mmCIF file of C-alpha atoms in Angstrom:
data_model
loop_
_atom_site.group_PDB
_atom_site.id
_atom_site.type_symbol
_atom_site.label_atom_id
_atom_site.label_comp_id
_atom_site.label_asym_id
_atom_site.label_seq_id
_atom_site.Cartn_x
_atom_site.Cartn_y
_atom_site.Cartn_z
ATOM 1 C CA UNK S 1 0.000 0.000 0.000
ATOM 2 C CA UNK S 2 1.048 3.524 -0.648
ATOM 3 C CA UNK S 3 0.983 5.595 2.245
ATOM 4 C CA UNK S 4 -0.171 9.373 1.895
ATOM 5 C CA UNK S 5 -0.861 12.221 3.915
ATOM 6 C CA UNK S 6 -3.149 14.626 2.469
ATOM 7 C CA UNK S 7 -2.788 18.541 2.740
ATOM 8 C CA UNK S 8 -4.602 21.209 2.184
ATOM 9 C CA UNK S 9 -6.258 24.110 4.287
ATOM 10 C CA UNK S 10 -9.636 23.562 2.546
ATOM 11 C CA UNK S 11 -11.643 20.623 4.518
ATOM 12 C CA UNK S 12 -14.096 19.869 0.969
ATOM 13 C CA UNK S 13 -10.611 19.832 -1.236
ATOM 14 C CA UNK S 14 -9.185 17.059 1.474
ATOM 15 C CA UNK S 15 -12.331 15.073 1.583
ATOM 16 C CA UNK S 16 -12.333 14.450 -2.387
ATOM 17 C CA UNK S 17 -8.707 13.987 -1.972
ATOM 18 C CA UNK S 18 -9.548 11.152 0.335
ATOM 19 C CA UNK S 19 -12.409 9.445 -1.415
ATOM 20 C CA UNK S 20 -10.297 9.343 -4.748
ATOM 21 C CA UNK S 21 -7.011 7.578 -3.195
ATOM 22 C CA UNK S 22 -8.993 5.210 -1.108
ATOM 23 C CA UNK S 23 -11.166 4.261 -4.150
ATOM 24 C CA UNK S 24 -7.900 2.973 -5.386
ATOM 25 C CA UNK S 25 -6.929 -0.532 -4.071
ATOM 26 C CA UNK S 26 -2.924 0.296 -3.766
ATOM 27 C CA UNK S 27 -3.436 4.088 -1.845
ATOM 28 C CA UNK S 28 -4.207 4.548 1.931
ATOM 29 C CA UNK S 29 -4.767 8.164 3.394
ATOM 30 C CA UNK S 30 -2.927 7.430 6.499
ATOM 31 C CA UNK S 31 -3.791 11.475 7.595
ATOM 32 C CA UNK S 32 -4.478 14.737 7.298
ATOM 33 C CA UNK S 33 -3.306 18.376 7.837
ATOM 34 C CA UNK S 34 -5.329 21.716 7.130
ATOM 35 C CA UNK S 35 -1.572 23.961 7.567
ATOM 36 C CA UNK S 36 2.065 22.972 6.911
ATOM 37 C CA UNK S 37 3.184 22.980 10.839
ATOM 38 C CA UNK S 38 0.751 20.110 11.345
ATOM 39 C CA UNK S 39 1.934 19.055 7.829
ATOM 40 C CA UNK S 40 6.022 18.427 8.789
ATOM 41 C CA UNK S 41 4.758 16.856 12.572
ATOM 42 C CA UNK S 42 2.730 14.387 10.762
ATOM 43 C CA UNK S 43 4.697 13.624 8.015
ATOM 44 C CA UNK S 44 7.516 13.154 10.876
ATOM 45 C CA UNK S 45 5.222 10.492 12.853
ATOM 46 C CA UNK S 46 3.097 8.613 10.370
ATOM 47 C CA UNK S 47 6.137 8.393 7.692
ATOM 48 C CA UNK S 48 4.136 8.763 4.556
ATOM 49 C CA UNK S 49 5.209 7.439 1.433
ATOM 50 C CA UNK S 50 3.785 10.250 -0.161
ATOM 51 C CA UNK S 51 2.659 13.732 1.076
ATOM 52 C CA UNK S 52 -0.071 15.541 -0.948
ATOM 53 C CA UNK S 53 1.095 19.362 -0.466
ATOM 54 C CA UNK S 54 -0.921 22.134 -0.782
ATOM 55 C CA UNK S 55 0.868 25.726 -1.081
ATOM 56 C CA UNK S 56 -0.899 28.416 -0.129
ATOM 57 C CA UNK S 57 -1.923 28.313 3.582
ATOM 58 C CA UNK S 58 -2.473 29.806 6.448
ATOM 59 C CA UNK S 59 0.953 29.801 8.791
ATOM 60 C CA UNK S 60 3.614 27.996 7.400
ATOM 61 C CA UNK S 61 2.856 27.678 3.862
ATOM 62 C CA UNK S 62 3.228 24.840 1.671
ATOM 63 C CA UNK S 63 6.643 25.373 0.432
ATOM 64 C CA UNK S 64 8.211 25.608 3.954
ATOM 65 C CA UNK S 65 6.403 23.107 5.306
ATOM 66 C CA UNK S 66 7.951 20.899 2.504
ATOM 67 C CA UNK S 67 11.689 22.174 2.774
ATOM 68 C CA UNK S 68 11.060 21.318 6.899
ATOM 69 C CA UNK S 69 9.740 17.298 5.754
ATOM 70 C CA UNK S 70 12.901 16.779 3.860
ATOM 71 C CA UNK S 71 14.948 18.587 5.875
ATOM 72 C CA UNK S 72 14.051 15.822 8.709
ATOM 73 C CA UNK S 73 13.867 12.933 5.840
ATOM 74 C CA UNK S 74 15.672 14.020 2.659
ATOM 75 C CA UNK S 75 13.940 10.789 1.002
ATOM 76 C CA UNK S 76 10.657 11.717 1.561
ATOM 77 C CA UNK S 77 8.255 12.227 -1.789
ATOM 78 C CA UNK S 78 6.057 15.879 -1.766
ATOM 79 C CA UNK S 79 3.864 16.051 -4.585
ATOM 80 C CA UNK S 80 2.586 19.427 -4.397
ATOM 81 C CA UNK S 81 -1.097 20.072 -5.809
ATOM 82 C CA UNK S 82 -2.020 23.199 -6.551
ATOM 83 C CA UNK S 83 -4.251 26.267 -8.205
ATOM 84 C CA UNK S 84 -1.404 28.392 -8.897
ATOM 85 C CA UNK S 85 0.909 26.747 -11.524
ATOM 86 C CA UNK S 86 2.742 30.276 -12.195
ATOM 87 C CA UNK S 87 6.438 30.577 -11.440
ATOM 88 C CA UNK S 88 6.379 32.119 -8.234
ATOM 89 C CA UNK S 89 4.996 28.847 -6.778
ATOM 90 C CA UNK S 90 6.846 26.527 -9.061
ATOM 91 C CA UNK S 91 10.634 27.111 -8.896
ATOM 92 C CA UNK S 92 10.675 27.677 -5.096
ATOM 93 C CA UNK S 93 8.699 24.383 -4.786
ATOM 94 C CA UNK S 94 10.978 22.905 -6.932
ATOM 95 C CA UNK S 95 14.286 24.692 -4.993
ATOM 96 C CA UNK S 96 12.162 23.104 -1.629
ATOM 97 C CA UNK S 97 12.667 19.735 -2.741
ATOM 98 C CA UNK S 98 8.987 18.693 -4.196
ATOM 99 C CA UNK S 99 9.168 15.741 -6.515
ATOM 100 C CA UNK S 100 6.758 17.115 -8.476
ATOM 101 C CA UNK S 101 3.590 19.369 -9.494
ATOM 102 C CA UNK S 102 0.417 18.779 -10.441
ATOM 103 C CA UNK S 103 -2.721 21.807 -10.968
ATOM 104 C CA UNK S 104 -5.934 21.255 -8.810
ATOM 105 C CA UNK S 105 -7.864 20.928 -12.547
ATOM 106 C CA UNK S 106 -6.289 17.884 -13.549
ATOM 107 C CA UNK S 107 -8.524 14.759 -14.211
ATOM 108 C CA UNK S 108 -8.185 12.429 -11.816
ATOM 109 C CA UNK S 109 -6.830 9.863 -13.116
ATOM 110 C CA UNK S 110 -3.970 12.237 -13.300
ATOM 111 C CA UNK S 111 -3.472 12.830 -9.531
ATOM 112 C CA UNK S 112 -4.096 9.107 -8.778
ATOM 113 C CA UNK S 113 -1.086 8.351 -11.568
ATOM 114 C CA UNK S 114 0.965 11.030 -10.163
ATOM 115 C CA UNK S 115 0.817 9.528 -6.578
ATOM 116 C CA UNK S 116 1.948 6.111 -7.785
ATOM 117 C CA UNK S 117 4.942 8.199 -9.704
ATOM 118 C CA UNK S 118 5.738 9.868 -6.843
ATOM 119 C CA UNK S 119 6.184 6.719 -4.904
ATOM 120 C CA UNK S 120 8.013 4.564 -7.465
ATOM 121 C CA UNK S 121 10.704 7.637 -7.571
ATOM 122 C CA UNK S 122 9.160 9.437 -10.208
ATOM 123 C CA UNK S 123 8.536 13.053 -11.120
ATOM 124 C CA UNK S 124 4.935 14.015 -12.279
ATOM 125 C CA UNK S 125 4.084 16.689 -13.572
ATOM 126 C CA UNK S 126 1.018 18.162 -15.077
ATOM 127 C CA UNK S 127 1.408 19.128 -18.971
ATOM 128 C CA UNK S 128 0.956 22.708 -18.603
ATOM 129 C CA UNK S 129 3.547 22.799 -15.831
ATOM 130 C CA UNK S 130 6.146 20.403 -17.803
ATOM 131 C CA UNK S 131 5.576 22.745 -20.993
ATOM 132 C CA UNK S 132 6.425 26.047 -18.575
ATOM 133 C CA UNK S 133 9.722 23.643 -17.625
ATOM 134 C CA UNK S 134 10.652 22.945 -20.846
ATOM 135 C CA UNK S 135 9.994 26.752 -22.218
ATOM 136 C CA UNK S 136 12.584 27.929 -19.088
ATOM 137 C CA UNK S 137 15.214 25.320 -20.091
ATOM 138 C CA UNK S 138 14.950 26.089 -23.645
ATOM 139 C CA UNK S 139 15.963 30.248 -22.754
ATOM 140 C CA UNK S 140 18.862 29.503 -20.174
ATOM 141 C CA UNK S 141 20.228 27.822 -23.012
ATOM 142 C CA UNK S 142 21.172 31.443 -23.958
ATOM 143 C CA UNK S 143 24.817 30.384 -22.378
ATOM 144 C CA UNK S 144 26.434 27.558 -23.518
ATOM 145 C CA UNK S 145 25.342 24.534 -21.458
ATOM 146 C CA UNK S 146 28.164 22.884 -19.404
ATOM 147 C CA UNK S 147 29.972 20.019 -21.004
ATOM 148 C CA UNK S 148 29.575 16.675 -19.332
ATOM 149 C CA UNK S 149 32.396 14.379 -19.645
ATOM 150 C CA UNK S 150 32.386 10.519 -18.883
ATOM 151 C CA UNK S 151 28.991 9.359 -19.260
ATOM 152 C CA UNK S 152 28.503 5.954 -20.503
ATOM 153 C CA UNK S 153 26.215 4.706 -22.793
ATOM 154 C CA UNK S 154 23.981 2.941 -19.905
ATOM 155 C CA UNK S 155 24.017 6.566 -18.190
ATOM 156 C CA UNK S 156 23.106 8.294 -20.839
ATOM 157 C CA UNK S 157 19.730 5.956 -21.718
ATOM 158 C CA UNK S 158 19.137 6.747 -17.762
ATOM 159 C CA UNK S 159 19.517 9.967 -18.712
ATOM 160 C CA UNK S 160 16.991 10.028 -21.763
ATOM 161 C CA UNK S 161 13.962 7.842 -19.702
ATOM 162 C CA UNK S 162 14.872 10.159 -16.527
ATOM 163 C CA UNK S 163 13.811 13.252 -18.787
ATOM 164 C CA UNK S 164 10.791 11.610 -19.778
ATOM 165 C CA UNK S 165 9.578 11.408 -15.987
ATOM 166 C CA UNK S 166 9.937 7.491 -15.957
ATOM 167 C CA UNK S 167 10.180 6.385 -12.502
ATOM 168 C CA UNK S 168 13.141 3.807 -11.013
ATOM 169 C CA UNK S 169 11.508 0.544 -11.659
ATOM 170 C CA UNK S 170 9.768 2.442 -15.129
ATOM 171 C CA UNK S 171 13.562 2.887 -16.418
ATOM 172 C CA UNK S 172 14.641 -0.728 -15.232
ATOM 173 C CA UNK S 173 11.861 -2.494 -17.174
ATOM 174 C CA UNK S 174 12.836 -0.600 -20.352
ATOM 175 C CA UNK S 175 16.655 -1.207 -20.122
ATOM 176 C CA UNK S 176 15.968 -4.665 -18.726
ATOM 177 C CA UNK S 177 18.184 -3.909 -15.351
ATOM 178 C CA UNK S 178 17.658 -4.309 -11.974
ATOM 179 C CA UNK S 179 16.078 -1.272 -9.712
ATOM 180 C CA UNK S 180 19.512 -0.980 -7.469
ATOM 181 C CA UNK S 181 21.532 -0.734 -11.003
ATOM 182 C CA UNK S 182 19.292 2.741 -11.956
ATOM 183 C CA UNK S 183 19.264 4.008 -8.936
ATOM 184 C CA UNK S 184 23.263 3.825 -9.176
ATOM 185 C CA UNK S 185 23.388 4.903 -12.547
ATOM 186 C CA UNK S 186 21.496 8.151 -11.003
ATOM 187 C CA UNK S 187 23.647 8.939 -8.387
ATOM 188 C CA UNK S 188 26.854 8.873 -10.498
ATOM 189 C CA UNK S 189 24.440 11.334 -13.387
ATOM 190 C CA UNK S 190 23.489 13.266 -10.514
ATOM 191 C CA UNK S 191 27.125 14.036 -9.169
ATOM 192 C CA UNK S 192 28.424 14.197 -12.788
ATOM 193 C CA UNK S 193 25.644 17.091 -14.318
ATOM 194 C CA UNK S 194 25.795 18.755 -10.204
ATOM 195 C CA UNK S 195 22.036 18.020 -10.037
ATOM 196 C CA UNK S 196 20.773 18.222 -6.149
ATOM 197 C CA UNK S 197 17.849 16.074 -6.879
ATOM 198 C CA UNK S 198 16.433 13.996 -9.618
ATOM 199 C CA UNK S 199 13.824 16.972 -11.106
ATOM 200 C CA UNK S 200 17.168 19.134 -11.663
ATOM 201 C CA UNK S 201 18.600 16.279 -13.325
ATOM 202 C CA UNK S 202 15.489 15.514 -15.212
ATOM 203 C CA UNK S 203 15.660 20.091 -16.448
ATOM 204 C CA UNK S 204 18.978 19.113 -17.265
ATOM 205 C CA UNK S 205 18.456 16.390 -19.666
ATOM 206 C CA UNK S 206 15.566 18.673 -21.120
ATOM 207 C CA UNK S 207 18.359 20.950 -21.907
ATOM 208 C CA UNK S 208 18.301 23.541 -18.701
#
């Protein structure tokens, strides 16, 4: 079962949230949080696989409350869900560690999807959000990208399925590897393009 925690400062929002993920046979709402100080305690105690992050509320907003979770467990997933997709919420979400982004109007088949990418080690994002990504990458290519040196041909098709969003076990099904060999190939990728986290190193393979 995937674990989640569910928040979101708007009770009806969280009670949808909650009737869609435990429709699904693989996704248990293990709790809840209306503000991101109750967020990072119960993300701290229950140990969610995934946390469902809203970003604007009251207190400590969204995007600190998710810099605090992975501050505490730097392998926790945040999938942030939101109304505001603009780049003022985006890039610091991003900068905070979230794993991904999805917009409050997606279908929700996309949300359920994105919570099963999120814990498999993926990076969802909704298409608006992933063409604003792309669009950013594309102008910083104004300089002259940085050359990387010493990839091998197995880190470079890690490379290619990590810029597609593919999760861990997603990339060793294609290449026909084990789980524990692409999650080694992304480390060294990760220490070779100086990418933090995987969505930097997924922007850098789009060309940021």
């Amino acid at each position: 079962m995937i674990r989640v925690l569910l928040v979101d400062d708007q009770h009806l929002i969280r009670a949808g949230l909650r009737m869609l993920c435990e429709a699904q046979p693989d996704i248990e709402v293990v709790g809840e949080a209306d503000n991101g100080r109750d967020a990072v305690t119960l993300a701290a105690r229950l140990v969610p696989d995934v946390v469902v992050m809203d970003l604007r509320m009251p207190g400590v907003d969204g995007i600190t409350a998710t810099g605090r979770i992975l501050a505490g467990r730097p392998g926790a997933r945040v999938l942030v869900l939101t109304t505001f997709g603009d780049d003022d919420h985006l890039y610091p979400a991003l900068t905070a560690g979230a794993c991904g982004f999805l917009l409050k109007d997606a279908p929700p088949g996309e949300l359920v999807d994105g919570v099963r990418r999120a814990a498999a080690g993926g990076s969802p994002f909704s298409e608006e959000v992933l063409q604003r990504l792309v669009r950013r990458a594309v102008h910083a290519r104004a300089e002259p990208p940085r050359p990387v040196s010493g990839l091998t041909a197995r880190e470079q098709d890690v490379l290619d399925l990590v810029a597609e969003g593919l999760s861990n076990s997603e990339i060793a099904d294609r290449l026909h590897i084990g789980v524990t060999t692409v999650k080694t190939h992304i480390t060294s990728l990760m220490t070779k393009t100086d990418s933090p986290n995987r969505v930097r190193l997924a922007l850098f393979a789009r060309g940021g």
